[in-house]
C-alpha cells in the first residue's frame, strides 16, 4: 500500500510505503523538484540494514547506509502544539553521551536510567563480562540480552581503558575511546528519557573509574550501582507564540521536584526567568521585550552542563543562565503556553558533544551510529576544498569543522588571539572554549575561529620542522608563522601550535603549555 501526502500546490511531499498489516516500512521525504531528500527505513528493514552495517564494520569498511541516517529523528525531534493552559506536555530527553575510563579486571557495568535508582525502564551495559570475554546490552534486567558481542581482554586491572556510550532516539552505541565505530549497539523501539547513570563492578572485580574528567570513583565487588546525574544535555527549541512559552526540565515525565522552569517571554512578552521547584523569587530574570512572536518561529538552545543551566538565542548569545549548586539528572522536558497564548513548537534533543550550533537549526539529524567518538559532520564529509577559519564562541562547532584529536570527546582544530598572538589550539565543545598554549600555560578562550572546509592530512615531523603544504594558521606576537600540530599526551590526542624557532609542538593540557619534539603537522589537501 502506498500513501501520498501532498503540498499546497498538489506536489508530492511525503510518500509512505506500508506493510501488509498497515505498518510503515519506508518513508520518502521529497525535495522541491521531486528528488528524494531523506529515506527512512523502519521495522524489520531497518534491523536488516543495521545487521549489514555491523558486518561491514567487522570487515573494516566504514560507510554508513543512508537509510540509517534519519530513522532516529522520529524519536529525537518532533513538532508539538500547546493550548492556553498551565499544563505541561512531557517528552523524553532522548540524546546524550557518557565518556569514561575504567581500570578493572572484568565486569565494568554501566546503567542508564530516568531517575537515581534501579527502576524500569533502564539499560545496562556489561563491558568485559563472562571473564573479560564479552560485552552485552540488557534492558530492564531481562534476558536474553539485546546485544552480545565478543570483546576478549577489553579490560585490564593494571591500566585505565577508555570508552564512550551514546544514545539517541532509542539507539544505544558503545565504543572505545578514540574510535569512531561502536563495537556494540542496539535500537530500542520504545526509547525513554535518560538523566542518570550508575556504575558498578562485580564477579570478583573491583574498579577505579574516571567519569567525564571527574575525580576517581572506586566501586567494590558487589554489583550495586552508584548513581549520578548525566552531567550534560541539550535541546534545540523553536517556538511560535505571542508570549509565555514555558519549558520545564525534570527527572520524570511529570511535574516533580527538583525541577527547572524557563519562562520565555513572560509578563506580556517582556521578561524571561529561570525558576527552581516552582518557587519565587526566580533564580534569574532578564528583560527580553519582544522576544517571541506569533508570526514566526524563534530559535533557542537549552543546555545544562554540570549544573549550569543556559538558554541561548540563535547565534549563541546567552539569554539567561543560572548555576545550580545541587544539580540533578534531566531526563524529560515539558512544554506549555498560557496567559492568553497558544504555541507551536519544534524540539530536538541533541548530544551536546556532537551538535553544531548555527543561526538556524539544521533539518538533518544523523543517527547515533554516525556520531560517536569522531563525529561525522551534519552534511557529507568534506573531500578537498579550501580551508576556511569561521568565527565561533561558547563551544559552538560550525558544520564541517575539522576534527583534530580526542580527549574524552572529539576536539576540533581552532585558533584564538591571546596577548597579541594568533595561536592554533583545540576546541573542546563541552568546555565552551578553545584552549591555546602560550607563556608556559594553557589559556581557555571563549571566542575563537574553527577550521572548516578542508580534508586534512597529518604528516609526522620532528624538531620544529614543517612539511611542504602545511597550513599557516597563526603567528606569534613577534610575527613568526605558526602551524597546527598534534601529539599524544596522557592517553589523549591533543592539538596545539608548531613553533619552528623553538623546535617543538606546544600543546595546551591541564593548565600547562607542554612541548613535544615529535608530532604531526596538519597539511590541508
Short mmCIF file of C-alpha atoms in Angstrom, two decimals:
data_model
loop_
_atom_site.label_atom_id
_atom_site.label_comp_id
_atom_site.label_asym_id
_atom_site.label_seq_id
_atom_site.Cartn_x
_atom_site.Cartn_y
_atom_site.Cartn_z
CA UNK A 1 0.00 0.00 0.00
CA UNK A 2 1.24 3.50 -0.84
CA UNK A 3 0.10 6.75 0.82
CA UNK A 4 0.93 10.19 -0.60
CA UNK A 5 0.95 13.46 1.36
CA UNK A 6 0.57 16.45 -0.94
CA UNK A 7 1.83 20.01 -0.60
CA UNK A 8 -0.21 23.20 -1.00
CA UNK A 9 0.14 23.13 -4.81
CA UNK A 10 -0.62 19.43 -5.17
CA UNK A 11 3.02 18.35 -5.26
CA UNK A 12 4.02 15.09 -3.58
CA UNK A 13 5.91 15.91 -0.35
CA UNK A 14 5.97 12.60 1.56
CA UNK A 15 5.46 9.02 0.39
CA UNK A 16 4.65 6.22 2.86
CA UNK A 17 5.07 2.56 1.84
CA UNK A 18 3.03 0.41 4.19
CA UNK A 19 3.42 -3.25 5.08
CA UNK A 20 0.77 -5.99 4.94
CA UNK A 21 -0.55 -5.08 8.39
CA UNK A 22 -0.55 -1.36 7.79
CA UNK A 23 2.82 -0.75 9.43
CA UNK A 24 5.09 1.90 7.96
CA UNK A 25 8.05 0.23 6.24
CA UNK A 26 9.65 3.04 4.22
CA UNK A 27 9.15 6.82 4.25
CA UNK A 28 10.44 9.07 1.46
CA UNK A 29 10.78 12.82 2.02
CA UNK A 30 10.91 14.59 -1.31
CA UNK A 31 12.54 17.88 -2.24
CA UNK A 32 11.03 20.79 -4.17
CA UNK A 33 11.91 19.22 -7.51
CA UNK A 34 10.67 15.75 -6.59
CA UNK A 35 14.10 14.43 -5.67
CA UNK A 36 14.45 12.07 -2.72
CA UNK A 37 15.97 14.03 0.16
CA UNK A 38 15.74 11.56 3.05
CA UNK A 39 14.78 7.88 3.22
CA UNK A 40 13.60 6.30 6.47
CA UNK A 41 13.69 2.52 6.90
CA UNK A 42 11.66 1.20 9.81
CA UNK A 43 10.85 -2.12 11.42
CA UNK A 44 12.46 -5.29 10.04
CA UNK A 45 14.06 -3.45 7.10
CA UNK A 46 15.93 -1.17 9.47
CA UNK A 47 17.06 -4.15 11.56
CA UNK A 48 18.29 -5.87 8.39
CA UNK A 49 20.42 -2.91 7.35
CA UNK A 50 21.76 -2.46 10.87
CA UNK A 51 22.99 -6.06 10.79
CA UNK A 52 24.59 -5.47 7.39
CA UNK A 53 26.28 -2.33 8.70
CA UNK A 54 27.66 -4.19 11.71
CA UNK A 55 29.03 -6.90 9.37
CA UNK A 56 30.74 -4.22 7.27
CA UNK A 57 32.32 -2.74 10.41
CA UNK A 58 33.78 -6.15 11.29
CA UNK A 59 35.37 -6.32 7.83
CA UNK A 60 36.92 -2.89 8.14
CA UNK A 61 34.52 -0.97 5.89
CA UNK A 62 33.26 2.30 7.31
CA UNK A 63 30.49 3.52 5.01
CA UNK A 64 27.08 4.09 6.59
CA UNK A 65 23.95 3.26 4.57
CA UNK A 66 21.81 6.36 4.07
CA UNK A 67 18.78 4.52 5.42
CA UNK A 68 20.38 4.61 8.88
CA UNK A 69 20.97 8.33 8.95
CA UNK A 70 17.49 9.51 9.82
CA UNK A 71 15.28 6.93 11.47
CA UNK A 72 16.06 8.21 14.95
CA UNK A 73 14.63 11.61 14.03
CA UNK A 74 11.15 10.29 14.78
CA UNK A 75 12.11 9.91 18.44
CA UNK A 76 14.75 12.60 18.66
CA UNK A 77 12.75 15.56 17.38
CA UNK A 78 9.14 16.49 16.93
CA UNK A 79 6.54 19.18 16.37
CA UNK A 80 4.01 19.96 19.06
CA UNK A 81 1.16 22.37 19.76
CA UNK A 82 0.24 23.72 23.19
CA UNK A 83 -3.05 25.27 24.25
CA UNK A 84 -3.62 28.24 26.52
CA UNK A 85 -3.40 26.39 29.82
CA UNK A 86 -0.83 25.93 32.57
CA UNK A 87 -0.29 22.23 31.90
CA UNK A 88 2.99 20.77 30.67
CA UNK A 89 3.29 18.17 27.90
CA UNK A 90 6.25 15.93 28.72
CA UNK A 91 8.66 14.26 26.29
CA UNK A 92 11.89 12.29 26.85
CA UNK A 93 15.34 13.81 26.52
CA UNK A 94 16.44 11.10 24.11
CA UNK A 95 20.00 12.06 23.14
CA UNK A 96 23.19 12.21 25.16
CA UNK A 97 26.53 10.60 25.89
CA UNK A 98 28.87 9.46 28.63
CA UNK A 99 32.67 9.24 28.41
CA UNK A 100 34.71 7.37 31.00
CA UNK A 101 37.82 5.36 31.76
CA UNK A 102 37.84 2.30 33.97
CA UNK A 103 40.57 0.12 35.47
CA UNK A 104 39.29 -3.32 36.39
CA UNK A 105 39.91 -6.96 35.57
CA UNK A 106 36.41 -7.67 34.27
CA UNK A 107 32.72 -6.75 34.53
CA UNK A 108 32.54 -2.95 34.31
CA UNK A 109 28.78 -2.36 34.42
CA UNK A 110 27.00 0.89 33.47
CA UNK A 111 23.28 1.54 33.94
CA UNK A 112 21.30 4.28 32.17
CA UNK A 113 18.10 5.32 33.92
CA UNK A 114 15.48 8.05 34.19
CA UNK A 115 15.97 8.58 37.92
CA UNK A 116 18.71 7.99 40.51
CA UNK A 117 17.85 4.35 41.25
CA UNK A 118 17.30 0.99 39.59
CA UNK A 119 13.84 1.12 38.03
CA UNK A 120 12.17 0.20 34.77
CA UNK A 121 12.84 1.23 32.10
CA UNK A 122 16.63 1.01 32.26
CA UNK A 123 19.56 -0.08 30.12
CA UNK A 124 22.57 -1.99 31.40
CA UNK A 125 25.87 -2.25 29.55
CA UNK A 126 28.18 -5.02 30.73
CA UNK A 127 31.72 -4.41 29.46
CA UNK A 128 34.14 -7.32 29.86
CA UNK A 129 31.64 -9.74 31.28
CA UNK A 130 31.91 -13.51 31.16
CA UNK A 131 35.53 -13.47 32.34
CA UNK A 132 36.51 -10.36 30.33
CA UNK A 133 35.35 -12.04 27.11
CA UNK A 134 32.06 -10.39 26.09
CA UNK A 135 30.07 -7.14 26.18
CA UNK A 136 26.28 -7.04 26.42
CA UNK A 137 23.36 -4.59 26.35
CA UNK A 138 20.40 -5.52 28.53
CA UNK A 139 17.02 -3.82 29.03
CA UNK A 140 15.06 -3.90 32.27
CA UNK A 141 17.38 -6.56 33.76
CA UNK A 142 15.82 -9.19 31.50
CA UNK A 143 17.34 -11.88 29.31
CA UNK A 144 18.01 -12.58 26.51
CA UNK A 145 20.43 -9.70 26.10
CA UNK A 146 19.61 -7.20 23.36
CA UNK A 147 23.18 -7.31 22.09
CA UNK A 148 26.04 -9.67 22.92
CA UNK A 149 29.46 -9.36 21.24
CA UNK A 150 32.86 -10.95 21.74
CA UNK A 151 35.35 -8.48 23.27
CA UNK A 152 38.25 -10.57 24.59
CA UNK A 153 40.56 -8.80 27.06
CA UNK A 154 38.76 -5.48 26.63
CA UNK A 155 39.50 -4.54 30.26
CA UNK A 156 42.74 -4.54 32.25
CA UNK A 157 43.28 -4.48 36.01
CA UNK A 158 46.60 -2.68 35.52
CA UNK A 159 45.60 0.25 33.30
CA UNK A 160 42.70 2.54 32.52
CA UNK A 161 40.73 1.75 29.37
CA UNK A 162 38.57 4.49 27.82
CA UNK A 163 35.03 4.09 26.44
CA UNK A 164 32.05 6.12 25.31
CA UNK A 165 28.33 5.38 25.39
CA UNK A 166 25.89 7.34 23.25
CA UNK A 167 22.13 7.25 23.00
CA UNK A 168 19.84 8.94 20.51
CA UNK A 169 16.20 8.24 19.81
CA UNK A 170 16.43 4.75 21.29
CA UNK A 171 19.71 3.77 19.64
CA UNK A 172 22.40 2.74 22.12
CA UNK A 173 26.04 2.54 20.99
CA UNK A 174 29.23 1.67 22.89
CA UNK A 175 32.75 2.26 21.61
CA UNK A 176 36.38 2.60 22.62
CA UNK A 177 37.99 5.94 23.30
CA UNK A 178 39.50 7.34 20.12
CA UNK A 179 37.49 5.06 17.80
CA UNK A 180 34.52 6.24 15.77
CA UNK A 181 32.76 2.92 15.20
CA UNK A 182 30.82 1.28 18.04
CA UNK A 183 31.68 -2.28 18.94
CA UNK A 184 28.17 -2.91 20.31
CA UNK A 185 24.83 -1.27 19.55
CA UNK A 186 21.08 -1.83 19.73
CA UNK A 187 17.94 0.04 18.66
CA UNK A 188 15.18 0.27 21.27
CA UNK A 189 11.71 0.65 19.68
CA UNK A 190 10.46 2.23 22.93
CA UNK A 191 13.05 4.85 23.97
CA UNK A 192 12.86 6.70 27.28
CA UNK A 193 14.49 9.74 28.82
CA UNK A 194 17.94 9.22 30.36
CA UNK A 195 19.09 11.53 33.13
CA UNK A 196 21.23 9.30 35.36
CA UNK A 197 23.98 6.73 35.05
CA UNK A 198 25.07 4.08 37.52
CA UNK A 199 28.40 2.24 37.70
CA UNK A 200 29.42 -0.94 39.48
CA UNK A 201 31.78 -3.90 39.34
CA UNK A 202 31.39 -7.49 40.43
CA UNK A 203 32.10 -11.14 39.74
CA UNK A 204 35.42 -10.96 41.55
CA UNK A 205 36.45 -7.49 40.35
CA UNK A 206 36.75 -4.06 41.94
CA UNK A 207 37.12 -0.95 39.80
CA UNK A 208 38.53 2.56 39.59
CA UNK A 209 36.62 4.95 37.30
CA UNK A 210 37.29 8.37 35.78
CA UNK A 211 33.96 9.71 34.50
CA UNK A 212 33.78 12.89 32.41
CA UNK A 213 37.17 14.11 33.67
CA UNK A 214 35.97 13.93 37.27
CA UNK A 215 37.67 12.65 40.40
CA UNK A 216 38.37 8.90 40.66
CA UNK A 217 35.45 6.73 41.77
CA UNK A 218 36.03 3.33 43.37
CA UNK A 219 33.49 0.52 43.05
CA UNK A 220 33.50 -2.61 45.18
CA UNK A 221 32.94 -6.21 44.15
CA UNK A 222 29.22 -6.13 44.97
CA UNK A 223 27.17 -5.45 41.77
CA UNK A 224 25.49 -2.45 43.46
CA UNK A 225 25.12 0.61 41.25
CA UNK A 226 26.25 4.03 42.43
CA UNK A 227 24.08 6.59 40.62
CA UNK A 228 24.97 10.10 39.46
CA UNK A 229 23.35 12.63 37.11
CA UNK A 230 24.31 12.59 33.44
CA UNK A 231 26.19 15.91 33.55
CA UNK A 232 25.30 17.41 30.16
CA UNK A 233 22.34 17.71 27.83
CA UNK A 234 20.87 19.91 25.16
CA UNK A 235 17.60 20.81 23.44
CA UNK A 236 17.21 22.79 20.23
CA UNK A 237 13.87 24.59 20.52
CA UNK A 238 11.86 26.58 18.01
CA UNK A 239 8.63 28.18 19.20
CA UNK A 240 6.00 30.40 17.64
CA UNK A 241 3.88 32.10 20.28
CA UNK A 242 2.94 35.69 21.20
CA UNK A 243 4.27 35.25 24.76
CA UNK A 244 4.64 32.90 27.73
CA UNK A 245 6.34 29.85 26.21
CA UNK A 246 7.35 27.73 29.20
CA UNK A 247 9.86 24.85 29.27
CA UNK A 248 10.32 22.51 32.26
CA UNK A 249 13.33 20.23 32.83
CA UNK A 250 12.67 17.27 35.13
CA UNK A 251 13.80 13.76 36.02
CA UNK A 252 10.32 12.26 35.46
CA UNK A 253 7.53 12.62 32.88
CA UNK A 254 5.55 14.89 35.20
CA UNK A 255 5.92 17.92 37.43
CA UNK A 256 8.15 16.88 40.29
CA UNK A 257 10.93 18.14 42.50
CA UNK A 258 13.63 19.02 41.75
CA UNK A 259 12.56 20.85 38.60
CA UNK A 260 13.75 23.75 36.48
CA UNK A 261 11.37 26.06 34.64
CA UNK A 262 12.34 28.57 31.97
CA UNK A 263 9.59 31.07 31.23
CA UNK A 264 10.26 32.66 27.83
CA UNK A 265 8.53 35.96 27.06
CA UNK A 266 6.58 36.17 30.28
CA UNK A 267 4.91 39.27 31.67
CA UNK A 268 3.32 40.13 28.31
CA UNK A 269 6.46 39.20 26.35
CA UNK A 270 8.73 41.48 28.35
CA UNK A 271 10.90 39.20 30.52
CA UNK A 272 12.45 35.71 30.78
CA UNK A 273 13.23 33.87 34.03
CA UNK A 274 14.67 30.64 35.40
CA UNK A 275 12.65 29.22 38.28
CA UNK A 276 13.51 26.30 40.60
CA UNK A 277 10.86 23.99 42.09
CA UNK A 278 8.09 26.43 41.10
CA UNK A 279 9.23 28.77 43.87
CA UNK A 280 9.77 32.52 43.93
CA UNK A 281 11.87 34.57 43.88
CA UNK A 282 13.12 33.48 40.48
CA UNK A 283 16.76 32.40 40.29
CA UNK A 284 17.45 34.84 37.46
CA UNK A 285 15.43 37.34 35.46
CA UNK A 286 16.29 39.15 32.22
CA UNK A 287 14.33 41.86 30.46
CA UNK A 288 13.56 40.50 26.97
CA UNK A 289 10.99 42.80 25.32
CA UNK A 290 9.57 41.42 22.08
CA UNK A 291 11.37 38.07 22.46
CA UNK A 292 8.54 35.98 20.99
CA UNK A 293 6.15 36.47 18.12
CA UNK A 294 3.12 34.62 16.79
CA UNK A 295 4.17 35.24 13.17
CA UNK A 296 7.46 33.28 13.02
CA UNK A 297 9.44 30.61 14.86
CA UNK A 298 12.13 31.83 17.24
CA UNK A 299 15.10 29.54 17.87
CA UNK A 300 16.66 28.86 21.28
CA UNK A 301 19.21 26.41 22.68
CA UNK A 302 18.63 24.96 26.15
CA UNK A 303 21.77 23.46 27.65
CA UNK A 304 22.74 22.05 31.04
CA UNK A 305 26.34 21.27 31.94
CA UNK A 306 27.40 20.24 35.44
CA UNK A 307 24.57 22.29 36.96
CA UNK A 308 24.93 25.34 34.71
CA UNK A 309 21.57 26.00 33.05
CA UNK A 310 21.84 28.18 29.94
CA UNK A 311 19.34 29.43 27.39
CA UNK A 312 20.88 30.87 24.23
CA UNK A 313 19.35 32.78 21.35
CA UNK A 314 20.01 31.97 17.70
CA UNK A 315 23.66 32.70 17.07
CA UNK A 316 24.80 31.67 20.55
CA UNK A 317 24.26 34.76 22.73
CA UNK A 318 23.27 33.76 26.28
CA UNK A 319 19.76 34.90 27.18
CA UNK A 320 19.65 33.65 30.79
CA UNK A 321 21.80 31.32 32.86
CA UNK A 322 21.96 30.00 36.42
CA UNK A 323 24.29 27.62 38.26
CA UNK A 324 22.55 25.03 40.42
CA UNK A 325 24.77 24.06 43.37
CA UNK A 326 22.98 20.70 43.59
CA UNK A 327 22.33 19.58 40.00
CA UNK A 328 20.07 16.66 39.14
CA UNK A 329 19.72 14.49 36.05
CA UNK A 330 17.42 15.85 33.35
CA UNK A 331 15.60 13.05 31.56
CA UNK A 332 12.38 14.78 30.43
CA UNK A 333 11.28 18.19 29.23
CA UNK A 334 7.82 19.71 29.38
CA UNK A 335 6.32 22.50 27.27
CA UNK A 336 3.29 24.70 27.73
CA UNK A 337 1.81 28.10 26.86
CA UNK A 338 -0.55 30.17 28.98
CA UNK A 339 -1.84 33.60 29.93
CA UNK A 340 -3.65 34.09 26.64
CA UNK A 341 -1.10 32.34 24.41
CA UNK A 342 -1.05 29.22 22.28
CA UNK A 343 2.15 27.78 20.88
CA UNK A 344 3.65 25.77 18.05
CA UNK A 345 6.93 24.03 18.81
CA UNK A 346 9.75 22.20 17.05
CA UNK A 347 12.08 20.49 19.50
CA UNK A 348 15.09 18.24 19.03
CA UNK A 349 17.13 16.53 21.76
CA UNK A 350 20.82 16.72 20.85
CA UNK A 351 24.04 15.26 22.20
CA UNK A 352 25.91 18.45 23.21
CA UNK A 353 29.27 16.96 22.23
CA UNK A 354 28.41 16.48 18.58
CA UNK A 355 25.85 19.16 17.82
CA UNK A 356 26.93 22.22 15.87
CA UNK A 357 25.31 25.48 16.88
CA UNK A 358 24.14 27.63 13.99
CA UNK A 359 21.95 30.66 13.47
CA UNK A 360 19.19 28.32 12.37
CA UNK A 361 18.62 24.64 13.15
CA UNK A 362 19.62 22.06 10.59
CA UNK A 363 16.85 19.72 9.38
CA UNK A 364 19.25 16.80 9.05
CA UNK A 365 19.53 14.53 12.08
CA UNK A 366 22.36 11.97 11.92
CA UNK A 367 21.77 8.66 13.60
CA UNK A 368 23.79 7.73 16.66
CA UNK A 369 25.80 5.18 14.72
CA UNK A 370 27.38 8.07 12.81
CA UNK A 371 28.03 10.23 15.86
CA UNK A 372 30.19 8.51 18.48
CA UNK A 373 33.78 9.38 19.11
CA UNK A 374 34.96 11.08 15.95
CA UNK A 375 31.86 12.95 14.81
CA UNK A 376 30.55 12.63 11.25
CA UNK A 377 29.51 16.19 10.26
CA UNK A 378 25.89 17.12 9.71
CA UNK A 379 26.46 17.11 5.97
CA UNK A 380 28.63 14.91 3.81
CA UNK A 381 32.21 14.86 4.99
CA UNK A 382 34.40 17.25 3.02
CA UNK A 383 36.60 15.83 0.31
CA UNK A 384 39.08 18.53 -0.52
CA UNK A 385 38.16 22.20 -0.79
CA UNK A 386 39.72 25.37 0.53
CA UNK A 387 40.44 25.78 4.22
CA UNK A 388 38.43 28.48 5.97
CA UNK A 389 38.50 29.86 9.50
CA UNK A 390 34.99 30.52 10.85
CA UNK A 391 34.24 32.73 13.85
CA UNK A 392 32.51 30.95 16.74
CA UNK A 393 32.08 31.22 20.51
CA UNK A 394 30.98 29.39 23.64
CA UNK A 395 31.57 25.84 22.41
CA UNK A 396 29.97 26.31 19.00
CA UNK A 397 31.09 23.82 16.35
CA UNK A 398 30.38 25.05 12.79
CA UNK A 399 29.31 22.49 10.16
CA UNK A 400 32.20 20.62 8.51
CA UNK A 401 34.65 21.56 11.26
CA UNK A 402 37.95 19.69 11.07
CA UNK A 403 38.42 17.15 13.89
CA UNK A 404 41.90 17.19 15.32
CA UNK A 405 42.07 14.91 18.32
CA UNK A 406 40.32 13.23 21.21
CA UNK A 407 40.21 13.92 24.95
CA UNK A 408 37.15 12.16 26.42
CA UNK A 409 35.36 13.75 23.48
CA UNK A 410 36.13 14.87 19.96
CA UNK A 411 38.18 18.08 19.79
CA UNK A 412 38.49 20.34 16.77
CA UNK A 413 41.20 22.42 15.12
CA UNK A 414 40.74 26.02 16.20
CA UNK A 415 42.69 29.19 16.93
CA UNK A 416 42.29 32.28 19.11
CA UNK A 417 44.01 35.57 19.88
CA UNK A 418 46.00 35.99 23.07
CA UNK A 419 48.48 38.69 24.13
CA UNK A 420 48.87 39.95 20.57
CA UNK A 421 49.40 36.49 19.06
CA UNK A 422 47.09 34.33 16.92
CA UNK A 423 47.53 30.83 18.34
CA UNK A 424 46.42 27.43 16.98
CA UNK A 425 44.82 25.21 19.60
CA UNK A 426 41.99 22.82 20.38
CA UNK A 427 38.26 23.46 20.65
CA UNK A 428 36.68 21.36 23.43
CA UNK A 429 32.91 21.79 22.85
CA UNK A 430 31.76 20.65 26.30
CA UNK A 431 34.08 23.22 27.94
CA UNK A 432 32.79 26.05 25.77
CA UNK A 433 36.30 27.31 24.91
CA UNK A 434 39.27 26.95 22.60
CA UNK A 435 42.43 26.14 24.56
CA UNK A 436 45.67 27.69 23.29
CA UNK A 437 49.25 27.32 24.61
CA UNK A 438 51.22 30.47 25.47
CA UNK A 439 53.81 31.55 28.02
CA UNK A 440 54.04 28.16 29.72
CA UNK A 441 50.29 27.95 30.42
CA UNK A 442 47.03 26.75 28.91
CA UNK A 443 44.52 29.53 28.19
CA UNK A 444 40.79 28.99 27.55
CA UNK A 445 39.32 31.45 25.05
CA UNK A 446 35.50 31.67 24.74
CA UNK A 447 35.77 33.41 21.35
CA UNK A 448 37.76 31.68 18.60
CA UNK A 449 37.90 30.55 14.97
CA UNK A 450 37.37 26.96 13.79
CA UNK A 451 38.97 25.38 10.73
CA UNK A 452 36.35 24.14 8.23
CA UNK A 453 36.05 23.08 4.61
CA UNK A 454 39.18 21.01 4.03
CA UNK A 455 40.29 17.40 4.24
CA UNK A 456 43.36 17.31 6.49
CA UNK A 457 46.39 15.08 6.27
CA UNK A 458 48.55 14.69 9.36
CA UNK A 459 52.24 14.40 8.46
CA UNK A 460 54.79 13.18 11.06
CA UNK A 461 57.56 15.67 11.81
CA UNK A 462 60.22 16.48 14.42
CA UNK A 463 62.21 19.30 15.99
CA UNK A 464 60.31 22.25 14.59
CA UNK A 465 60.33 21.01 11.01
CA UNK A 466 57.26 21.85 8.90
CA UNK A 467 56.40 19.74 5.80
CA UNK A 468 55.55 21.21 2.41
CA UNK A 469 51.88 22.16 2.19
CA UNK A 470 51.46 22.80 5.90
CA UNK A 471 48.67 25.28 6.53
CA UNK A 472 49.85 28.59 8.07
CA UNK A 473 47.42 29.02 10.95
CA UNK A 474 48.64 31.87 13.11
CA UNK A 475 51.58 33.93 14.23
CA UNK A 476 53.40 34.88 17.40
CA UNK A 477 53.26 38.37 18.86
CA UNK A 478 56.56 38.94 17.00
CA UNK A 479 55.18 37.81 13.63
CA UNK A 480 56.66 34.29 13.44
CA UNK A 481 54.35 31.92 11.49
CA UNK A 482 52.67 29.14 13.47
CA UNK A 483 51.25 25.86 12.21
CA UNK A 484 48.74 23.33 13.54
CA UNK A 485 50.32 20.31 15.20
CA UNK A 486 49.17 17.47 17.39
CA UNK A 487 50.68 14.77 19.57
CA UNK A 488 49.70 12.07 22.05
CA UNK A 489 49.76 13.02 25.73
CA UNK A 490 48.46 11.01 28.73
CA UNK A 491 46.06 8.97 26.64
CA UNK A 492 44.77 11.93 24.62
CA UNK A 493 45.46 13.23 21.14
CA UNK A 494 45.91 16.98 21.68
CA UNK A 495 46.09 19.82 19.15
CA UNK A 496 48.43 22.78 19.51
CA UNK A 497 50.94 25.01 17.72
CA UNK A 498 54.18 24.18 15.91
CA UNK A 499 56.76 26.92 16.52
CA UNK A 500 59.81 26.30 14.32
CA UNK A 501 62.14 28.62 16.25
CA UNK A 502 61.53 26.58 19.42
CA UNK A 503 61.86 23.22 17.59
CA UNK A 504 58.71 21.83 19.25
CA UNK A 505 54.96 21.46 19.02
CA UNK A 506 53.32 23.07 22.05
CA UNK A 507 50.00 21.66 23.27
CA UNK A 508 47.66 23.08 25.91
CA UNK A 509 46.85 20.50 28.57
CA UNK A 510 45.98 20.51 32.27
CA UNK A 511 46.66 24.23 32.65
CA UNK A 512 50.14 23.98 31.12
CA UNK A 513 51.92 24.61 27.83
CA UNK A 514 53.75 21.35 27.05
CA UNK A 515 56.35 20.96 24.30
CA UNK A 516 56.97 17.83 22.22
CA UNK A 517 59.78 17.34 19.71
CA UNK A 518 57.87 14.62 17.86
CA UNK A 519 54.44 15.49 16.48
CA UNK A 520 52.18 15.60 13.41
CA UNK A 521 51.55 18.70 11.28
CA UNK A 522 48.26 19.48 9.53
CA UNK A 523 48.51 19.69 5.75
CA UNK A 524 45.31 20.84 4.03
CA UNK A 525 44.54 18.79 0.91
#
